[in-house]
């Protein structure tokens, strides 16, 4: 009797494996149509961010939408309205409950989002991360600027602007992996390459123009010999510019910002901000959608559902940077 039960169990397992493989192959085949890959309009992919009203997300969302148009699938955009970890977790939980074909996520906190990301993956919903990582999660890939190298590039540019000497400050968002990496790259590069330059202070800007303005004003007051400020995100750059103007130190304090929102570009045009680091934001959105589509349809080799040790996608993708100055700023305004 026991042997018969084992035989039945083996047969059931074999049947379930066959059904699973058949469905996987059917989903792969259905993704291919004459002329290339194509999904269905009922196939919905969702992008989730935080501070959803920020201008920064627009070009990433444009890439995500362009990817959806190229594949004939639908996309949706959700995000916490504030810089609030709990709110983003709630939004992500709501998205998971609707069981989309895939989720592209920028994680507000590198640790706090991990369990919710894993919940989605365990439920069979592929997740890729962009811009801000959660490295301990089970997300399949992270598409972003190499933020450490972006910090290195900012340090080199700051050194060029200041003649390789002087005190500088950093305004950032501690605890968010991408900002931590930018700050670390900046600080370590100054230490290793420019011994006559020092970081006088690091302050939090909370991704808010007014908070960053207050932080910069305080920094300028405490450190009268400050020669430069590196800001690791877009809104803070405008706040720092306002603080420098308020202190009547335009041209005396070099500001290097991050990203290419219109306010930052305007401040570069008028000479208040010396430079900003432009990210490959469209790439983040477009390739996030492409990766999710491939995961959903089992088109990766090895397929993500087969328990292979080899990753079905590149685990990290550098989407590139460039440095924007007064000389090339006009190339970065929205056309």
Tab-separated table of C-alpha atoms in Angstrom:
chain	number	residue	atom	x	y	z
A	1	UNK	CA	0.000	0.000	0.000
A	2	UNK	CA	2.822	2.393	0.912
A	3	UNK	CA	4.561	1.675	-2.415
A	4	UNK	CA	1.351	2.418	-4.316
A	5	UNK	CA	0.993	5.750	-2.506
A	6	UNK	CA	4.556	6.672	-3.449
A	7	UNK	CA	3.850	5.766	-7.087
A	8	UNK	CA	0.680	7.891	-7.084
A	9	UNK	CA	2.556	10.793	-5.501
A	10	UNK	CA	5.278	10.554	-8.139
A	11	UNK	CA	2.700	10.492	-10.944
A	12	UNK	CA	0.872	13.529	-9.524
A	13	UNK	CA	4.153	15.441	-9.203
A	14	UNK	CA	5.080	14.566	-12.779
A	15	UNK	CA	1.673	15.721	-14.009
A	16	UNK	CA	1.867	19.028	-12.132
A	17	UNK	CA	5.369	19.605	-13.516
A	18	UNK	CA	4.075	18.936	-17.033
A	19	UNK	CA	1.168	21.355	-16.590
A	20	UNK	CA	3.481	24.026	-15.228
A	21	UNK	CA	5.961	23.646	-18.105
A	22	UNK	CA	3.128	23.627	-20.642
A	23	UNK	CA	1.685	26.848	-19.298
A	24	UNK	CA	5.108	28.448	-19.175
A	25	UNK	CA	5.778	27.495	-22.786
A	26	UNK	CA	2.328	28.716	-23.806
A	27	UNK	CA	2.997	32.067	-22.164
A	28	UNK	CA	6.355	32.305	-23.895
A	29	UNK	CA	4.830	31.500	-27.273
A	30	UNK	CA	1.950	33.952	-26.843
A	31	UNK	CA	4.432	36.773	-26.256
A	32	UNK	CA	5.866	36.296	-29.746
A	33	UNK	CA	3.875	37.600	-32.661
A	34	UNK	CA	4.834	38.373	-36.210
A	35	UNK	CA	7.092	41.398	-36.027
A	36	UNK	CA	8.393	40.755	-32.520
A	37	UNK	CA	7.363	40.605	-28.869
A	38	UNK	CA	3.855	41.673	-28.005
A	39	UNK	CA	1.632	41.429	-24.944
A	40	UNK	CA	-2.009	42.328	-24.369
A	41	UNK	CA	-3.697	45.506	-23.200
A	42	UNK	CA	-5.058	43.613	-20.178
A	43	UNK	CA	-1.490	42.929	-19.073
A	44	UNK	CA	-0.758	45.627	-16.514
A	45	UNK	CA	2.638	46.707	-15.176
A	46	UNK	CA	2.914	49.183	-12.317
A	47	UNK	CA	5.598	51.700	-11.401
A	48	UNK	CA	5.763	52.618	-7.707
A	49	UNK	CA	7.735	55.575	-6.340
A	50	UNK	CA	7.600	57.992	-3.404
A	51	UNK	CA	6.915	61.737	-3.417
A	52	UNK	CA	4.879	60.994	-6.528
A	53	UNK	CA	4.526	64.633	-7.563
A	54	UNK	CA	8.280	65.153	-8.054
A	55	UNK	CA	9.332	66.313	-11.502
A	56	UNK	CA	12.217	63.833	-11.355
A	57	UNK	CA	9.946	60.839	-11.983
A	58	UNK	CA	8.479	62.221	-15.225
A	59	UNK	CA	11.217	61.061	-17.586
A	60	UNK	CA	11.428	57.656	-15.890
A	61	UNK	CA	7.662	57.244	-16.260
A	62	UNK	CA	7.953	58.359	-19.907
A	63	UNK	CA	10.443	55.534	-20.506
A	64	UNK	CA	8.124	53.075	-18.725
A	65	UNK	CA	5.177	54.196	-20.862
A	66	UNK	CA	7.245	54.014	-24.050
A	67	UNK	CA	8.216	50.465	-23.124
A	68	UNK	CA	4.555	49.601	-22.597
A	69	UNK	CA	3.615	51.096	-25.969
A	70	UNK	CA	6.371	49.121	-27.696
A	71	UNK	CA	5.048	45.854	-26.225
A	72	UNK	CA	1.321	46.600	-26.414
A	73	UNK	CA	0.714	46.353	-22.655
A	74	UNK	CA	-0.829	48.759	-20.158
A	75	UNK	CA	1.065	50.595	-17.426
A	76	UNK	CA	0.040	52.352	-14.245
A	77	UNK	CA	1.809	54.724	-11.883
A	78	UNK	CA	1.422	54.766	-8.111
A	79	UNK	CA	3.423	56.330	-5.331
A	80	UNK	CA	3.347	57.695	-1.831
A	81	UNK	CA	2.548	61.387	-1.886
A	82	UNK	CA	5.098	62.236	0.819
A	83	UNK	CA	8.625	61.193	1.742
A	84	UNK	CA	7.126	58.553	4.037
A	85	UNK	CA	8.261	54.936	4.367
A	86	UNK	CA	5.009	53.618	5.805
A	87	UNK	CA	2.960	55.280	3.098
A	88	UNK	CA	5.059	53.686	0.349
A	89	UNK	CA	4.742	50.272	2.004
A	90	UNK	CA	0.961	50.732	2.079
A	91	UNK	CA	0.898	51.727	-1.607
A	92	UNK	CA	3.033	48.713	-2.528
A	93	UNK	CA	0.754	46.378	-0.547
A	94	UNK	CA	-2.245	47.772	-2.428
A	95	UNK	CA	-0.523	47.197	-5.765
A	96	UNK	CA	0.401	43.617	-4.825
A	97	UNK	CA	-3.229	42.915	-3.912
A	98	UNK	CA	-4.229	43.695	-7.508
A	99	UNK	CA	-1.721	41.117	-8.833
A	100	UNK	CA	-0.193	43.068	-11.720
A	101	UNK	CA	2.036	41.431	-14.322
A	102	UNK	CA	5.056	43.119	-12.745
A	103	UNK	CA	6.185	45.956	-10.483
A	104	UNK	CA	8.981	48.485	-11.020
A	105	UNK	CA	9.858	50.065	-7.686
A	106	UNK	CA	12.105	52.824	-6.379
A	107	UNK	CA	12.594	51.986	-2.699
A	108	UNK	CA	12.408	54.906	-0.290
A	109	UNK	CA	14.330	52.880	2.311
A	110	UNK	CA	16.817	50.144	1.449
A	111	UNK	CA	15.772	47.928	4.368
A	112	UNK	CA	12.173	48.824	5.213
A	113	UNK	CA	10.771	47.734	1.829
A	114	UNK	CA	12.546	44.362	1.713
A	115	UNK	CA	9.837	42.165	3.231
A	116	UNK	CA	7.084	43.704	1.082
A	117	UNK	CA	9.169	43.272	-2.073
A	118	UNK	CA	9.749	39.638	-1.135
A	119	UNK	CA	6.021	39.203	-0.559
A	120	UNK	CA	5.370	40.258	-4.162
A	121	UNK	CA	8.041	37.949	-5.574
A	122	UNK	CA	6.783	35.030	-3.456
A	123	UNK	CA	3.311	35.674	-4.901
A	124	UNK	CA	4.695	35.255	-8.422
A	125	UNK	CA	4.785	38.977	-9.247
A	126	UNK	CA	8.175	39.912	-10.712
A	127	UNK	CA	9.783	43.005	-9.193
A	128	UNK	CA	12.662	45.058	-10.527
A	129	UNK	CA	14.100	48.062	-8.712
A	130	UNK	CA	15.216	51.317	-10.265
A	131	UNK	CA	16.974	54.444	-8.989
A	132	UNK	CA	16.961	53.385	-5.299
A	133	UNK	CA	17.888	49.828	-4.332
A	134	UNK	CA	16.864	47.342	-1.659
A	135	UNK	CA	19.892	45.043	-2.012
A	136	UNK	CA	18.767	42.426	0.525
A	137	UNK	CA	15.444	41.841	-1.250
A	138	UNK	CA	14.553	39.191	-3.827
A	139	UNK	CA	13.954	41.714	-6.616
A	140	UNK	CA	15.377	40.432	-9.888
A	141	UNK	CA	17.381	43.448	-11.007
A	142	UNK	CA	18.401	46.988	-10.098
A	143	UNK	CA	18.547	49.561	-12.913
A	144	UNK	CA	20.126	52.841	-11.940
A	145	UNK	CA	22.977	55.215	-12.037
A	146	UNK	CA	26.130	53.775	-10.552
A	147	UNK	CA	25.641	56.171	-7.674
A	148	UNK	CA	29.061	55.692	-6.136
A	149	UNK	CA	30.698	56.605	-9.464
A	150	UNK	CA	28.322	59.562	-9.774
A	151	UNK	CA	29.677	60.771	-6.423
A	152	UNK	CA	33.202	60.288	-7.749
A	153	UNK	CA	32.362	62.383	-10.830
A	154	UNK	CA	30.878	65.110	-8.605
A	155	UNK	CA	34.027	65.172	-6.446
A	156	UNK	CA	36.277	65.467	-9.483
A	157	UNK	CA	34.156	68.318	-10.835
A	158	UNK	CA	34.137	70.072	-7.463
A	159	UNK	CA	37.929	69.767	-7.263
A	160	UNK	CA	38.214	71.293	-10.723
A	161	UNK	CA	35.954	74.197	-9.741
A	162	UNK	CA	37.808	74.915	-6.473
A	163	UNK	CA	41.368	74.456	-7.648
A	164	UNK	CA	41.687	71.242	-5.567
A	165	UNK	CA	41.453	72.917	-2.179
A	166	UNK	CA	38.884	74.173	0.325
A	167	UNK	CA	36.059	73.123	2.630
A	168	UNK	CA	32.879	71.675	1.163
A	169	UNK	CA	29.570	70.413	2.499
A	170	UNK	CA	27.091	67.697	1.501
A	171	UNK	CA	23.310	67.838	1.678
A	172	UNK	CA	21.731	64.421	1.237
A	173	UNK	CA	19.049	61.937	2.355
A	174	UNK	CA	20.687	59.470	4.773
A	175	UNK	CA	19.342	55.910	4.801
A	176	UNK	CA	18.378	55.892	1.127
A	177	UNK	CA	20.878	53.663	-0.639
A	178	UNK	CA	21.385	55.764	-3.766
A	179	UNK	CA	22.072	58.920	-1.758
A	180	UNK	CA	24.376	57.084	0.636
A	181	UNK	CA	26.362	55.776	-2.340
A	182	UNK	CA	26.635	59.247	-3.892
A	183	UNK	CA	27.847	60.749	-0.632
A	184	UNK	CA	30.333	57.934	-0.064
A	185	UNK	CA	31.771	58.235	-3.581
A	186	UNK	CA	32.144	61.983	-3.130
A	187	UNK	CA	33.791	61.796	0.289
A	188	UNK	CA	36.148	58.932	-0.484
A	189	UNK	CA	37.298	60.565	-3.720
A	190	UNK	CA	38.161	63.801	-1.921
A	191	UNK	CA	40.082	61.847	0.719
A	192	UNK	CA	41.983	59.750	-1.811
A	193	UNK	CA	42.649	62.278	-4.571
A	194	UNK	CA	42.373	65.770	-3.092
A	195	UNK	CA	43.999	65.951	0.356
A	196	UNK	CA	43.681	69.753	0.472
A	197	UNK	CA	39.897	69.421	0.340
A	198	UNK	CA	37.753	68.475	3.351
A	199	UNK	CA	34.075	67.786	4.002
A	200	UNK	CA	33.160	70.240	6.736
A	201	UNK	CA	29.628	68.943	7.363
A	202	UNK	CA	26.926	66.607	6.060
A	203	UNK	CA	23.289	67.634	6.576
A	204	UNK	CA	19.916	66.124	5.710
A	205	UNK	CA	17.756	67.828	3.091
A	206	UNK	CA	14.811	65.369	3.077
A	207	UNK	CA	14.310	65.877	-0.636
A	208	UNK	CA	12.600	69.179	0.119
A	209	UNK	CA	13.571	72.588	-1.250
A	210	UNK	CA	12.796	74.510	1.943
A	211	UNK	CA	14.477	71.973	4.244
A	212	UNK	CA	17.587	71.973	2.056
A	213	UNK	CA	17.600	75.774	1.990
A	214	UNK	CA	17.553	75.881	5.792
A	215	UNK	CA	20.266	73.213	6.033
A	216	UNK	CA	22.488	75.103	3.594
A	217	UNK	CA	21.928	78.428	5.341
A	218	UNK	CA	22.946	76.858	8.647
A	219	UNK	CA	25.986	75.254	7.025
A	220	UNK	CA	27.101	78.555	5.479
A	221	UNK	CA	26.696	80.306	8.829
A	222	UNK	CA	28.716	77.680	10.732
A	223	UNK	CA	31.461	77.386	8.135
A	224	UNK	CA	32.246	80.853	6.736
A	225	UNK	CA	35.117	79.440	4.661
A	226	UNK	CA	32.884	76.934	2.875
A	227	UNK	CA	33.715	76.906	-0.844
A	228	UNK	CA	31.315	74.308	-2.241
A	229	UNK	CA	28.204	72.213	-1.567
A	230	UNK	CA	27.300	68.903	-3.199
A	231	UNK	CA	23.581	68.099	-3.153
A	232	UNK	CA	22.596	64.493	-3.870
A	233	UNK	CA	19.093	65.136	-5.237
A	234	UNK	CA	17.185	67.623	-7.380
A	235	UNK	CA	14.894	69.557	-5.034
A	236	UNK	CA	17.705	70.216	-2.587
A	237	UNK	CA	19.832	71.806	-5.278
A	238	UNK	CA	17.301	74.584	-5.756
A	239	UNK	CA	17.065	75.098	-1.993
A	240	UNK	CA	20.844	75.374	-1.672
A	241	UNK	CA	20.906	77.864	-4.544
A	242	UNK	CA	18.354	80.005	-2.698
A	243	UNK	CA	20.456	79.847	0.478
A	244	UNK	CA	23.604	80.904	-1.357
A	245	UNK	CA	21.753	83.801	-2.970
A	246	UNK	CA	20.354	84.771	0.442
A	247	UNK	CA	23.857	84.758	1.928
A	248	UNK	CA	25.084	86.946	-0.956
A	249	UNK	CA	27.649	84.307	-1.898
A	250	UNK	CA	26.675	83.622	-5.512
A	251	UNK	CA	29.872	82.802	-7.370
A	252	UNK	CA	31.773	82.287	-4.102
A	253	UNK	CA	30.232	78.896	-3.222
A	254	UNK	CA	30.223	76.298	-5.988
A	255	UNK	CA	27.067	74.162	-6.025
A	256	UNK	CA	26.904	70.774	-7.706
A	257	UNK	CA	23.406	69.354	-7.861
A	258	UNK	CA	21.802	66.179	-9.091
A	259	UNK	CA	19.303	65.647	-11.921
A	260	UNK	CA	17.891	67.979	-14.546
A	261	UNK	CA	14.604	69.415	-13.334
A	262	UNK	CA	13.838	72.816	-14.855
A	263	UNK	CA	14.634	74.723	-11.653
A	264	UNK	CA	18.131	73.276	-11.532
A	265	UNK	CA	18.720	73.957	-15.220
A	266	UNK	CA	17.565	77.559	-14.778
A	267	UNK	CA	20.007	78.000	-11.896
A	268	UNK	CA	22.818	76.627	-14.041
A	269	UNK	CA	21.826	79.026	-16.827
A	270	UNK	CA	22.036	82.027	-14.495
A	271	UNK	CA	25.294	80.828	-12.911
A	272	UNK	CA	24.021	80.093	-9.388
A	273	UNK	CA	24.557	76.331	-9.702
A	274	UNK	CA	27.870	75.365	-11.277
A	275	UNK	CA	26.945	71.869	-12.461
A	276	UNK	CA	24.559	68.988	-12.017
A	277	UNK	CA	24.783	65.245	-12.553
A	278	UNK	CA	22.281	64.089	-15.184
A	279	UNK	CA	21.076	60.506	-14.932
A	280	UNK	CA	19.856	58.162	-17.678
A	281	UNK	CA	16.330	58.355	-16.305
A	282	UNK	CA	14.449	57.308	-19.468
A	283	UNK	CA	16.601	54.177	-19.589
A	284	UNK	CA	15.504	53.264	-16.053
A	285	UNK	CA	11.838	53.277	-16.991
A	286	UNK	CA	12.073	51.711	-20.437
A	287	UNK	CA	14.311	48.816	-19.494
A	288	UNK	CA	12.440	48.174	-16.235
A	289	UNK	CA	9.330	47.539	-18.339
A	290	UNK	CA	11.236	45.329	-20.789
A	291	UNK	CA	12.716	43.266	-17.968
A	292	UNK	CA	9.348	42.810	-16.255
A	293	UNK	CA	7.760	41.707	-19.532
A	294	UNK	CA	10.462	39.096	-20.080
A	295	UNK	CA	10.067	37.821	-16.531
A	296	UNK	CA	6.278	37.669	-16.740
A	297	UNK	CA	6.390	35.691	-19.979
A	298	UNK	CA	9.226	33.383	-18.909
A	299	UNK	CA	11.403	34.612	-21.779
A	300	UNK	CA	14.588	34.827	-19.744
A	301	UNK	CA	17.146	32.032	-19.825
A	302	UNK	CA	17.099	30.473	-17.341
A	303	UNK	CA	13.434	31.190	-16.639
A	304	UNK	CA	12.928	32.818	-13.218
A	305	UNK	CA	10.497	30.152	-12.007
A	306	UNK	CA	12.706	27.107	-12.494
A	307	UNK	CA	14.823	27.463	-9.367
A	308	UNK	CA	18.134	28.038	-11.127
A	309	UNK	CA	21.084	29.503	-9.285
A	310	UNK	CA	21.965	31.696	-12.254
A	311	UNK	CA	20.141	35.019	-12.270
A	312	UNK	CA	17.613	35.346	-15.116
A	313	UNK	CA	18.542	39.025	-15.548
A	314	UNK	CA	21.605	41.199	-15.056
A	315	UNK	CA	21.418	41.921	-11.346
A	316	UNK	CA	22.705	45.483	-11.747
A	317	UNK	CA	22.442	47.759	-14.775
A	318	UNK	CA	24.261	51.101	-14.946
A	319	UNK	CA	21.991	53.521	-16.820
A	320	UNK	CA	24.712	56.173	-17.148
A	321	UNK	CA	25.402	59.816	-16.205
A	322	UNK	CA	26.605	63.039	-17.792
A	323	UNK	CA	27.709	66.370	-16.296
A	324	UNK	CA	25.622	69.437	-17.137
A	325	UNK	CA	27.246	72.878	-17.008
A	326	UNK	CA	26.454	76.325	-18.404
A	327	UNK	CA	28.137	75.303	-21.661
A	328	UNK	CA	25.728	72.429	-22.447
A	329	UNK	CA	22.667	73.209	-20.298
A	330	UNK	CA	20.442	74.059	-23.273
A	331	UNK	CA	20.722	70.458	-24.464
A	332	UNK	CA	18.910	69.262	-21.321
A	333	UNK	CA	15.768	71.378	-21.391
A	334	UNK	CA	12.640	69.443	-22.380
A	335	UNK	CA	12.044	69.819	-26.103
